[in-house]
Amino acid sequence: MMTPEQKINELRKELNSHNYKYYVENAPVISDYEFDKMLRELIELEELHPHLKDANSPSMRVGSDLTNAFRSVEHRFPMLSLSNTYSSEELGEWVTKIEQEVEQTEFVCELKFDGTAISLTYENGRLLRAVTRGDGTRGDEVTENVRTIRSVPLVLQGDDYPDYFEIRGEIFMPYSSFDRLNSEREQQGEQLFANPRNAAAGTLKQQQSQVVAKRGLDCTLYQIAGEQLPFSSHSESLDAARRWGFKVSQHTKVCRTRAEIEEFIKYWDTERHSLPFPTDGIVIKVNRFADRRKLGTTAKAPKWAVAYKFKAEQALTKLLKVTYQVGRTGAITPVANLEPVLLAGTTVKRATLHNADQIAALDLREGDMVYVEKGGEIIPKITGVELGERDAASQPLQYITHCPECGAELVRYEGEAKHYCPNQSHCRPQIVGRIIHFIRRKAMNIESLGEETVELLLEHNLIENIADLYDLRAEQLAPLPRLGDKSARNIISSIDSSREVPFHRVLFALGIRFVGETTAKYLAAHFGNMERLMQASHEELLEAEEVGAKIADSIIEYFADEQNRSIIERLVRAGLKFEAEAKVLSSQALEGMNIVISGSFAQHSRDELKAMIEAHGGKNQAAVAANTTYLLAGEKIGPAKLQKANKLGIRIISEQEFLTMIEGAEPLNTEPLATAEAVAEPTPAPEPPKAEPTTPIQGTLF
Ligand code: IVH
């Protein structure tokens, strides 16, 4: 009979190995179902034996909802960049220079991944830390987020890895993840990522690792850094990294001549379009470390490596017409309709124009011959006009002033590049879009309804808005085309179940402009119920986590609308949840105390601190008053608050003092709090490396 510890270790080993087979080798040997079963077993055992929990357990890949701190960390070895070349001639000059300094050298050609650089540190075969490139000298620690990337090994294979080393590579977003993410964002009315590189970098800096876990990032490694590494060449080090379980690109080649390098470049310049991830060039590196040492580095980049950047593919075609799309939130997107042209393997008929400013900057006119590019971006864009071919009689393009769908006059909000149709209640795409958003899985989860059925219900005048859904009866739905009794009953039953959806998701489902999933969570935690949110002033809204002036304005505008208020009233009557779940008291350590929070904090967000105060029986006060017990002060505390507290003789406490106050508090019960954030433990700072960091010297990089 195995002890729980043995069983946990066995499960971790098996899961790590299956994870490797799936995400690094792309050759799974068990089904997702079996994998999930094993993972669930591990999670259950770890819950039962919390002292056996481990930051590098495969169970940690799902991430958490704790707020990341991203402390700044100095790189032990600076992260240099690469010098670029853009033409065969420039590349030839570089090769010649190398050949003059080192004879019979070897080069390794690799793909240049288009993502964001990362440095991973391993100690005794376990992931210790992950740091972004930053300015090359210091970067941000993003370990929790990187742990969720399935192709990054948490524990290494074999036994011949150095005790302590860094390995560097690129975190990137495959096209499939990028497309999924952007289409989700589009449905939510959130701003789209322009390209997978921005999406990867943005995701890596997400506050919650559980969000990162869902975004499908990937990581490839291409350089080992450490002291006294047991290799004499780059290709040897890549082979070792592969053995230890890292994902290292197979698309590398040792080349001995300029002609071989050129051949590699030529091949990948077209073949890269069939890769499932973005690349923007080829990196050519001197293979032998002895040669590298001889060549040395400049302050910015090594002399032994160079990047050859692919040219963005371009085509010249005619701009036939500019049309305009109206999104769910009323955002207007101009679209260039083009004479079809072949570009990077696909026929392009349309290109996005983003907004009115971009059209003005290009001085675009219908009938112009325009350059279309497919750079890192998936959606082609117009980069310029061939003025030489412009028709003398052509006129500057007039941006529309009224909605192409409903005719309402468009508005432009301050700081927003896009125009909006303000006619939320009567503009068809907005009506449809809002209902579709409302029924989404992440919102009210009435997906059995589906987009087509929503269209059908609108056509048959059975619904006009989200509140109408709750008045629907099965006998109204059954006779509709493609429905019938069973579907009708299913739909009604999932509408019924949606009454149980928690407040923060209802809030998200309403589709208030700029209120995404996370903001809705913060708002629900901060205000507790709909009534308080609806009555909140601009200033009060700003006090909630992540709410800035733009979001506050949008919330106020939403609730000022009579029709929105009447929809909410009907939803209240329909029995939807408009109150956050009551929090469980975890101690009475702060009973009778009034605590004001001001400034920003290192370990917890303000809402977390607020939840902690309430969970321990205290009251969170908005402003310093005579009856304030403590002013909990963080960094950049408001000077007025500080002055007032000093005047009234109120004690000012730091975050740490506050945490100490509640740390030893007698627990009232062992139930978890309603909001996970409320019990968030500070993320433990990673152990410093055992070996004293040495001054970086060029030679230690290889
Ligand atoms: S080697 C000292 N290899 O390109 C040289 N970099 O423009 C270290 N990159 O910061 C980099 N693919 O983020 C190297 N196969 C590859 C790469 C690569 C992408 C990125 C990396 C670097 C940037 C420089």
XYZ file of C-alpha atoms and ligand atoms in Angstrom:
726
model
C 0.000 0.000 0.000
C 1.398 3.340 -1.005
C 1.550 6.277 1.396
C -0.250 9.445 0.243
C 3.165 11.009 -0.357
C 4.250 8.155 -2.604
C 0.960 8.244 -4.498
C 1.215 12.007 -4.956
C 4.773 11.666 -6.261
C 3.763 8.921 -8.622
C 0.845 10.919 -9.998
C 3.028 13.998 -10.448
C 5.626 11.995 -12.321
C 3.048 10.430 -14.605
C 1.255 13.709 -15.237
C 4.558 15.461 -15.989
C 5.452 12.784 -18.456
C 2.047 12.896 -20.216
C 2.169 16.644 -20.210
C 5.552 16.472 -21.962
C 4.262 14.000 -24.514
C 1.271 16.181 -25.272
C 2.679 19.709 -25.224
C 6.334 19.257 -26.172
C 6.330 16.177 -28.373
C 2.792 16.670 -29.730
C 2.280 12.938 -29.345
C -0.158 12.157 -26.520
C -0.474 8.544 -25.429
C -3.519 8.832 -23.168
C -6.873 10.524 -23.678
C -7.721 13.938 -22.232
C -10.274 12.160 -20.080
C -7.677 9.872 -18.502
C -5.331 12.797 -17.994
C -8.052 14.829 -16.270
C -8.961 11.878 -14.065
C -5.375 11.547 -12.876
C -5.110 15.289 -12.347
C -8.303 15.325 -10.301
C -6.981 12.506 -8.161
C -3.785 14.472 -7.540
C -5.690 17.647 -6.668
C -7.882 15.740 -4.213
C -4.880 14.153 -2.533
C -3.104 17.488 -2.299
C -6.194 19.037 -0.734
C -6.287 16.242 1.821
C -2.581 16.612 2.584
C -1.832 20.304 2.273
C 1.669 19.935 3.702
C 2.575 18.008 0.538
C 1.575 20.874 -1.768
C 4.299 21.997 -4.157
C 4.547 25.061 -6.394
C 5.892 22.853 -9.178
C 3.166 20.232 -9.014
C 1.282 19.708 -12.298
C -1.844 20.747 -10.381
C -0.477 24.304 -10.312
C -0.832 24.654 -14.090
C -4.397 25.914 -13.771
C -3.196 29.107 -12.093
C -4.975 31.051 -9.401
C -7.029 34.176 -8.945
C -4.548 35.846 -6.615
C -3.222 39.179 -7.805
C 0.294 38.934 -9.173
C 2.865 41.340 -7.749
C 5.489 41.247 -10.570
C 8.511 42.322 -8.575
C 11.455 43.643 -10.520
C 14.444 41.293 -10.657
C 17.976 41.881 -11.885
C 19.161 39.454 -14.566
C 22.224 37.509 -13.526
C 23.406 37.659 -17.119
C 22.105 40.598 -19.139
C 19.519 39.759 -21.789
C 20.975 41.202 -24.965
C 19.122 41.842 -28.173
C 20.083 41.032 -31.741
C 21.341 43.273 -34.516
C 19.076 43.143 -37.516
C 19.764 42.739 -41.190
C 17.146 43.246 -43.844
C 18.869 42.201 -47.054
C 21.005 39.458 -48.468
C 23.855 41.977 -48.957
C 23.867 43.052 -45.315
C 23.807 39.438 -44.241
C 26.689 38.655 -46.602
C 28.770 41.428 -45.036
C 28.156 39.992 -41.585
C 29.171 36.475 -42.666
C 32.336 37.793 -44.313
C 33.309 39.656 -41.158
C 32.828 36.550 -39.035
C 34.830 34.435 -41.468
C 37.681 36.935 -41.314
C 37.886 36.592 -37.549
C 37.219 32.898 -37.055
C 38.173 30.301 -39.578
C 35.999 27.430 -40.725
C 33.233 28.493 -38.478
C 29.848 26.885 -38.199
C 26.557 28.725 -38.015
C 23.238 27.606 -36.588
C 20.164 28.976 -38.310
C 16.947 29.157 -36.321
C 13.498 30.602 -36.681
C 12.982 33.968 -35.074
C 9.877 33.502 -32.987
C 7.623 36.519 -32.788
C 6.670 36.690 -29.143
C 8.200 38.023 -25.979
C 11.538 36.995 -24.454
C 11.686 35.088 -21.176
C 14.433 33.853 -18.877
C 13.714 30.739 -16.811
C 15.868 29.772 -13.843
C 16.110 26.140 -12.716
C 17.567 25.022 -9.441
C 18.142 21.336 -8.825
C 15.967 20.561 -11.817
C 12.962 22.569 -10.648
C 11.586 25.809 -12.055
C 12.569 28.533 -9.615
C 11.745 31.724 -11.412
C 10.641 33.242 -14.716
C 11.594 36.807 -15.569
C 10.706 38.964 -18.590
C 13.433 40.699 -20.572
C 12.491 44.170 -19.297
C 15.271 46.573 -20.210
C 17.760 43.717 -20.563
C 19.248 44.372 -17.119
C 16.117 44.063 -14.993
C 12.843 42.378 -15.781
C 9.561 41.485 -14.077
C 9.089 38.229 -12.241
C 6.197 36.375 -13.850
C 6.759 32.875 -12.446
C 3.140 32.183 -11.488
C 1.979 33.020 -14.988
C 4.705 31.015 -16.716
C 3.918 27.957 -14.588
C 0.582 27.726 -16.374
C 2.260 27.319 -19.792
C 2.063 23.592 -20.371
C 5.190 23.276 -22.505
C 7.401 24.794 -19.784
C 8.750 21.911 -17.672
C 8.227 22.432 -13.947
C 10.542 19.540 -13.150
C 13.337 18.464 -15.521
C 13.994 15.033 -16.969
C 17.283 13.115 -16.692
C 20.001 13.846 -14.167
C 22.776 15.606 -16.068
C 21.477 19.168 -15.855
C 23.521 21.800 -13.961
C 22.397 22.502 -10.377
C 21.642 26.073 -11.284
C 21.166 27.571 -14.731
C 19.069 29.945 -16.765
C 17.462 29.102 -20.047
C 16.077 31.696 -22.369
C 13.510 31.637 -25.056
C 10.359 33.111 -26.375
C 6.827 32.972 -25.077
C 4.486 33.163 -28.015
C 0.848 32.736 -28.878
C 0.016 30.204 -31.587
C -2.424 31.471 -34.202
C -5.164 29.116 -32.981
C -5.035 30.592 -29.451
C -4.817 34.107 -30.862
C -7.892 33.659 -33.053
C -9.882 32.175 -30.184
C -8.867 34.961 -27.811
C -9.698 37.732 -30.236
C -13.053 36.292 -31.180
C -13.927 36.038 -27.482
C -12.855 39.633 -27.018
C -14.861 40.729 -30.002
C -17.987 39.118 -28.572
C -17.372 40.891 -25.297
C -16.867 44.209 -27.002
C -13.299 44.365 -25.718
C -10.433 45.812 -27.681
C -8.751 43.253 -29.926
C -5.047 42.421 -29.810
C -3.407 43.675 -32.989
C -1.148 40.629 -33.344
C -0.052 37.474 -31.506
C 3.071 39.211 -30.186
C 1.051 41.860 -28.338
C -1.347 39.188 -27.152
C 1.532 37.093 -25.737
C 3.155 40.058 -23.997
C -0.184 41.291 -22.662
C -1.140 37.860 -21.391
C 2.182 37.361 -19.630
C 1.516 40.478 -17.575
C -2.007 39.425 -16.602
C -2.799 39.949 -12.945
C -4.327 36.509 -12.484
C -2.486 33.366 -13.522
C -5.759 31.490 -14.071
C -6.489 33.865 -16.944
C -3.063 33.092 -18.431
C -3.720 29.355 -18.068
C -6.701 29.638 -20.414
C -5.075 31.684 -23.139
C -2.993 28.923 -24.733
C 0.506 30.435 -24.632
C 3.467 28.347 -25.706
C 7.196 28.590 -25.032
C 10.233 27.641 -27.066
C 13.781 27.805 -25.686
C 16.916 28.785 -27.593
C 19.730 29.693 -25.242
C 21.232 28.364 -22.021
C 23.068 30.710 -19.695
C 25.060 29.623 -16.657
C 28.505 29.097 -15.258
C 30.782 26.332 -16.471
C 28.209 24.787 -18.727
C 29.249 21.400 -20.024
C 28.972 22.221 -23.730
C 31.310 23.483 -26.363
C 28.683 24.522 -28.886
C 25.185 25.901 -29.251
C 23.848 22.814 -31.016
C 25.107 20.634 -28.166
C 23.356 22.859 -25.640
C 20.087 22.693 -27.606
C 20.308 18.885 -27.687
C 20.787 18.860 -23.910
C 17.838 21.214 -23.403
C 15.674 18.873 -25.478
C 16.779 15.924 -23.335
C 15.882 17.766 -20.139
C 12.328 18.212 -21.393
C 12.361 21.700 -22.889
C 10.571 22.519 -26.096
C 13.328 23.400 -28.546
C 12.511 24.073 -32.174
C 13.273 21.260 -34.614
C 13.605 23.819 -37.370
C 17.286 24.561 -36.810
C 20.172 23.798 -39.123
C 23.933 23.860 -38.879
C 25.262 25.736 -41.930
C 28.839 26.195 -43.057
C 28.531 28.672 -45.890
C 26.672 31.819 -46.792
C 24.908 29.887 -49.542
C 23.558 27.364 -47.034
C 22.302 30.181 -44.807
C 20.613 31.841 -47.788
C 18.959 28.584 -48.696
C 17.560 28.215 -45.167
C 16.218 31.777 -45.298
C 14.676 31.300 -48.718
C 12.964 28.101 -47.642
C 11.428 29.587 -44.498
C 10.466 32.895 -46.112
C 7.642 31.025 -47.823
C 7.291 27.919 -45.624
C 6.758 29.986 -42.461
C 3.241 30.730 -43.648
C 2.307 27.141 -42.954
C 3.655 27.224 -39.380
C 1.000 27.371 -36.652
C 2.781 30.229 -34.848
C 4.198 33.613 -35.852
C 7.800 34.168 -36.917
C 9.385 37.368 -38.157
C 12.776 36.268 -39.383
C 15.703 33.920 -39.059
C 18.407 34.109 -36.401
C 21.902 33.123 -37.454
C 24.287 32.257 -34.620
C 27.920 31.175 -34.533
C 27.827 27.622 -33.245
C 31.093 27.043 -31.344
C 31.456 28.772 -27.998
C 35.201 29.218 -28.506
C 34.443 31.238 -31.643
C 31.777 33.236 -29.815
C 34.233 34.198 -27.108
C 36.670 35.405 -29.719
C 34.027 37.536 -31.420
C 32.626 39.050 -28.222
C 29.635 41.345 -27.775
C 28.837 45.029 -27.953
C 26.866 46.688 -25.140
C 23.593 45.835 -26.817
C 24.015 42.706 -28.875
C 26.406 39.823 -29.423
C 28.639 40.069 -32.479
C 28.246 36.318 -32.974
C 24.566 36.440 -33.882
C 22.365 38.372 -36.250
C 18.687 38.438 -37.134
C 17.497 38.450 -40.707
C 14.047 40.027 -40.757
C 11.487 38.868 -43.267
C 9.948 41.583 -45.336
C 6.260 42.058 -44.657
C 4.404 40.816 -47.691
C 2.834 43.564 -49.676
C 0.445 43.848 -52.592
C -0.947 46.736 -54.570
C -4.662 46.748 -55.272
C -7.624 49.026 -55.782
C -9.740 50.352 -52.922
C -13.250 49.894 -54.236
C -15.326 51.145 -51.352
C -15.232 51.822 -47.643
C -18.110 50.269 -45.699
C -18.880 50.425 -41.986
C -19.667 47.716 -39.457
C -21.600 48.246 -36.250
C -20.451 46.074 -33.343
C -22.329 44.827 -30.278
C -21.360 47.872 -28.278
C -22.166 50.224 -31.128
C -18.498 50.675 -32.076
C -18.099 51.539 -35.732
C -15.340 49.815 -37.699
C -14.564 51.029 -41.213
C -13.697 48.261 -43.650
C -11.814 48.628 -46.924
C -13.359 46.569 -49.714
C -10.612 45.760 -52.174
C -10.218 44.371 -55.630
C -9.240 40.761 -54.742
C -5.472 40.290 -54.648
C -3.169 37.395 -53.737
C -1.122 38.027 -50.593
C 0.972 35.551 -48.577
C -0.947 32.603 -49.943
C -4.498 33.906 -49.510
C -6.810 36.106 -51.526
C -7.466 39.371 -49.771
C -10.735 41.187 -50.428
C -11.085 43.238 -47.292
C -8.802 45.083 -44.894
C -9.559 46.719 -41.595
C -9.180 50.470 -41.331
C -9.553 50.697 -37.531
C -11.011 54.213 -37.253
C -11.496 57.641 -38.775
C -8.025 58.864 -37.751
C -6.342 56.146 -39.707
C -8.325 56.993 -42.833
C -7.413 60.668 -42.420
C -3.721 59.880 -41.805
C -3.567 57.880 -45.042
C -5.707 60.457 -46.870
C -7.516 57.495 -48.314
C -9.881 57.910 -51.257
C -12.170 55.427 -52.948
C -10.619 54.344 -56.238
C -7.053 54.731 -54.897
C -4.407 52.076 -55.548
C -3.391 51.018 -52.037
C -0.633 48.891 -50.496
C -1.952 46.012 -48.440
C 0.336 44.285 -45.944
C 0.135 41.183 -43.894
C 2.794 41.773 -41.268
C 2.518 40.135 -37.895
C -1.164 40.960 -38.126
C -3.620 38.371 -39.259
C -6.067 40.840 -40.682
C -4.421 42.638 -43.566
C -4.005 46.355 -43.280
C -3.544 49.237 -45.655
C -0.141 50.828 -45.231
C -0.077 53.415 -47.970
C -1.504 54.915 -51.128
C 0.219 54.927 -54.517
C -0.258 58.638 -55.139
C 1.161 58.375 -58.650
C -1.930 56.436 -59.682
C -4.505 58.636 -57.988
C -7.356 59.915 -60.091
C -7.102 63.725 -60.225
C -10.842 64.054 -59.740
C -10.933 61.908 -56.583
C -12.307 63.414 -53.395
C -11.171 62.926 -49.787
C -13.257 60.310 -48.039
C -16.011 61.645 -45.822
C -16.367 59.592 -42.653
C -19.966 58.737 -41.880
C -21.790 60.893 -39.353
C -24.783 58.578 -38.882
C -25.177 54.907 -38.075
C -25.447 52.800 -41.254
C -27.905 50.478 -39.470
C -30.294 52.760 -37.604
C -29.484 56.276 -38.763
C -28.665 57.664 -35.299
C -26.034 60.377 -35.147
C -22.660 58.906 -34.163
C -20.723 60.066 -31.114
C -17.063 59.973 -30.232
C -16.189 59.525 -26.547
C -13.223 61.351 -25.132
C -10.012 59.380 -25.472
C -11.685 56.816 -27.760
C -10.470 56.440 -31.312
C -13.683 54.883 -32.526
C -17.055 56.399 -33.275
C -20.079 54.843 -31.579
C -23.744 54.574 -32.370
C -25.428 55.670 -29.139
C -28.808 54.143 -30.004
C -28.327 51.058 -27.846
C -31.984 50.105 -27.579
C -33.104 50.399 -31.183
C -30.063 49.692 -33.320
C -30.452 46.152 -34.601
C -26.846 44.829 -34.403
C -26.629 46.223 -30.883
C -29.892 44.589 -29.811
C -28.834 41.219 -31.223
C -25.290 41.616 -29.923
C -26.454 42.437 -26.403
C -28.738 39.414 -26.215
C -26.011 37.125 -27.613
C -23.606 38.506 -25.039
C -26.152 38.028 -22.250
C -26.642 34.323 -23.003
C -22.940 33.507 -23.334
C -21.463 30.748 -21.216
C -19.354 33.169 -19.221
C -22.369 35.402 -18.666
C -25.822 33.843 -18.026
C -24.917 30.540 -19.665
C -28.122 30.140 -21.687
C -26.198 28.829 -24.639
C -28.882 26.282 -25.540
C -30.588 29.289 -27.040
C -27.861 30.048 -29.594
C -27.380 32.911 -31.990
C -29.749 31.614 -34.656
C -32.606 31.129 -32.220
C -32.071 34.626 -30.843
C -32.449 35.948 -34.404
C -35.560 33.808 -34.800
C -37.133 35.116 -31.604
C -36.430 38.691 -32.646
C -37.936 38.071 -36.069
C -41.093 36.661 -34.501
C -41.286 39.596 -32.113
C -41.097 37.295 -29.120
C -38.247 39.263 -27.593
C -36.889 42.768 -27.898
C -34.466 42.802 -25.014
C -32.841 40.581 -22.405
C -35.657 40.942 -19.877
C -38.139 39.509 -22.386
C -36.307 36.171 -22.205
C -37.710 35.593 -18.732
C -41.305 35.989 -19.967
C -40.944 33.318 -22.663
C -43.067 30.179 -22.433
C -42.341 26.804 -24.026
C -45.593 26.858 -26.025
C -44.493 30.085 -27.739
C -41.202 28.515 -28.820
C -42.273 25.030 -29.852
C -44.066 26.035 -33.106
C -41.091 28.035 -34.401
C -39.084 26.607 -37.333
C -36.272 24.189 -36.289
C -37.411 24.126 -32.646
C -40.163 21.741 -31.472
C -41.226 20.650 -27.990
C -37.985 19.252 -26.699
C -35.760 22.190 -27.676
C -38.397 24.597 -26.415
C -38.414 22.904 -23.016
C -34.600 22.836 -22.910
C -34.394 26.520 -23.648
C -36.922 27.435 -20.973
C -35.163 25.229 -18.481
C -31.764 26.814 -19.104
C -33.325 30.276 -18.866
C -34.730 29.139 -15.507
C -31.363 27.904 -14.287
C -29.761 31.227 -15.170
C -31.594 32.715 -12.191
C -28.905 31.070 -10.060
C -26.004 32.774 -11.847
C -24.026 34.858 -9.315
C -24.277 38.630 -9.234
C -20.905 39.401 -10.816
C -21.788 37.380 -13.891
C -25.215 39.015 -14.155
C -23.424 42.344 -14.035
C -21.049 41.247 -16.781
C -23.991 39.886 -18.796
C -25.705 43.289 -18.919
C -23.053 44.348 -21.405
C -22.234 47.730 -19.901
C -19.597 49.243 -22.163
C -16.028 48.593 -20.872
C -17.294 46.354 -18.038
C -15.634 43.037 -18.818
C -15.581 39.897 -16.714
C -12.871 41.080 -14.332
C -14.251 44.574 -13.818
C -17.662 43.060 -13.104
C -16.079 40.886 -10.411
C -14.377 43.853 -8.819
C -17.556 45.925 -8.949
C -19.630 43.151 -7.388
C -17.081 42.661 -4.605
C -16.776 46.381 -3.990
C -20.456 47.382 -3.969
C -22.033 44.126 -2.821
C -25.342 44.678 -4.595
C -26.956 46.336 -7.580
C -28.669 49.064 -5.622
C -25.409 50.398 -4.211
C -23.756 50.199 -7.604
C -26.610 52.081 -9.266
C -26.447 54.837 -6.677
C -22.671 55.183 -6.744
C -21.256 58.542 -7.739
C -18.378 58.952 -10.167
C -15.927 59.282 -7.227
C -17.314 56.233 -5.473
C -16.995 54.177 -8.639
C -13.347 55.181 -8.964
C -12.677 53.604 -5.586
C -13.382 50.128 -6.969
C -10.442 48.130 -8.236
C -9.492 48.703 -11.890
C -12.219 51.301 -12.419
C -10.953 54.426 -14.140
C -12.795 57.502 -15.359
C -13.773 55.894 -18.651
C -15.427 52.890 -16.998
C -17.043 55.058 -14.325
C -18.558 57.332 -17.007
C -19.849 54.361 -18.915
C -21.516 52.862 -15.812
C -23.166 56.142 -14.940
C -24.369 56.599 -18.473
C -25.769 53.066 -18.505
C -27.806 53.544 -15.333
C -28.959 57.009 -16.380
C -30.834 55.398 -19.246
C -34.495 54.931 -18.338
C -34.834 51.848 -20.503
C -31.836 50.126 -18.893
C -33.261 50.805 -15.457
C -36.612 49.352 -16.400
C -34.908 46.233 -17.833
C -33.036 45.798 -14.553
C -36.261 46.168 -12.586
C -37.833 43.429 -14.680
C -34.780 41.208 -14.198
C -35.024 41.741 -10.446
C -38.659 40.672 -10.580
C -37.669 37.662 -12.680
C -35.538 36.522 -9.737
C -31.981 37.068 -11.013
C -29.253 37.540 -8.436
C -28.427 41.172 -7.793
C -26.617 40.665 -4.534
C -23.121 39.227 -3.954
C -23.055 36.119 -1.797
C -22.738 36.921 1.883
C -19.247 36.644 3.202
C -18.439 34.299 6.045
C -16.852 35.913 9.048
C -13.457 34.410 9.725
C -12.646 36.171 13.018
C -13.698 39.125 15.136
C -10.201 40.555 15.455
C -11.290 43.903 14.003
C -14.713 44.138 15.603
C -15.862 47.702 16.192
C -12.950 49.140 14.226
C -13.316 51.608 11.384
C -10.469 51.361 8.919
C -9.731 53.669 6.001
C -7.617 52.311 3.138
C -5.458 54.672 1.123
C -2.657 54.268 -1.402
C -1.496 51.183 -3.280
C -0.179 48.047 -1.630
C 2.538 45.513 -2.325
C 0.848 42.276 -1.297
C -2.882 42.778 -1.732
C -5.247 44.789 -3.830
C -7.443 47.339 -2.102
C -10.504 45.200 -2.616
C -8.760 42.232 -1.047
C -7.849 44.353 1.962
C -11.401 45.631 2.158
C -12.721 42.074 2.100
C -10.228 41.108 4.816
C -11.348 43.973 7.044
C -14.953 42.898 6.685
C -14.141 39.211 7.116
C -12.546 39.991 10.454
C -15.514 42.008 11.688
C -14.224 45.502 10.906
C -15.749 48.249 8.813
C -14.108 49.778 5.788
C -14.623 53.522 5.900
C -14.417 55.675 2.788
C -13.027 58.798 4.457
C -11.027 59.644 7.570
C -13.321 60.846 10.374
C -13.154 61.325 14.129
C -14.284 57.731 14.698
C -11.652 56.178 12.382
C -9.579 53.574 14.212
C -6.762 53.140 11.711
C -5.606 54.569 8.455
C -4.202 51.613 6.503
C -1.629 53.375 4.363
C 0.116 52.085 1.269
C 2.363 53.761 -1.240
C 1.310 57.060 -2.837
C -1.243 57.694 -0.114
C -3.542 60.674 -0.703
C -1.989 63.734 1.056
C -5.389 65.045 2.214
C -6.165 61.770 3.993
C -2.752 61.727 5.640
C -3.068 65.294 6.820
C -6.525 64.706 8.232
C -5.428 61.517 10.022
C -2.492 63.362 11.594
C -4.727 66.210 12.663
C -7.205 63.868 14.316
C -4.406 61.812 15.888
C -5.445 58.632 14.077
C -2.948 55.801 14.017
C -1.462 55.003 10.636
C -0.641 51.351 10.003
C 1.217 49.632 7.174
C -0.021 46.659 5.175
C 2.309 44.369 7.113
C 1.072 45.646 10.487
C -2.471 45.063 9.331
C -1.705 41.534 8.189
C -0.019 40.777 11.494
C -3.132 42.019 13.310
C -5.353 39.490 11.616
C -2.826 36.717 11.206
C -3.108 35.148 14.616
C -6.832 35.905 14.901
C -8.985 33.174 16.344
C -10.925 31.657 13.460
C -14.690 31.622 13.818
C -15.170 28.773 11.437
C -13.192 26.926 8.843
C -15.432 27.699 5.880
C -13.712 29.502 3.062
C -14.812 33.055 2.413
C -17.213 33.753 -0.370
C -14.638 35.610 -2.409
C -11.416 33.741 -2.898
C -9.506 37.013 -2.968
C -10.521 37.697 0.579
C -8.350 34.930 1.959
C -5.494 35.465 -0.440
C -2.194 34.675 1.168
C 0.665 36.858 0.012
C 2.534 35.069 -2.751
C 5.686 33.736 -1.123
C 8.766 35.404 -2.499
C 10.907 32.849 -4.308
C 13.995 31.624 -2.564
C 17.103 33.513 -3.579
C 19.619 31.395 -5.467
C 21.972 29.540 -3.197
C 25.072 30.417 -5.137
C 26.105 34.067 -4.878
C 25.474 35.766 -8.204
C 28.710 36.634 -9.878
C 29.288 39.732 -11.940
C 28.040 38.935 -15.405
C 30.896 38.324 -17.770
C 30.479 37.713 -21.444
C 32.011 34.267 -21.360
C 29.460 32.859 -18.929
C 26.705 33.065 -21.479
C 27.884 29.979 -23.273
S 18.800 34.600 -29.442
C 21.761 37.318 -27.347
N 17.134 33.181 -30.870
O 14.460 38.162 -30.797
C 20.790 36.850 -28.286
N 16.398 35.285 -30.054
O 15.349 40.803 -31.629
C 19.613 36.305 -27.615
N 14.078 35.819 -30.610
O 15.241 39.331 -27.589
C 18.507 36.010 -28.498
N 13.653 33.960 -31.717
O 13.282 37.699 -27.829
C 17.337 34.330 -30.196
N 15.771 31.802 -32.134
C 15.949 32.930 -31.445
C 14.940 33.901 -31.311
C 15.202 35.085 -30.609
C 13.159 35.121 -31.289
C 13.848 37.160 -30.025
C 14.381 37.351 -28.627
C 15.318 38.525 -28.719
C 14.812 39.210 -29.940
C 15.873 40.106 -30.546
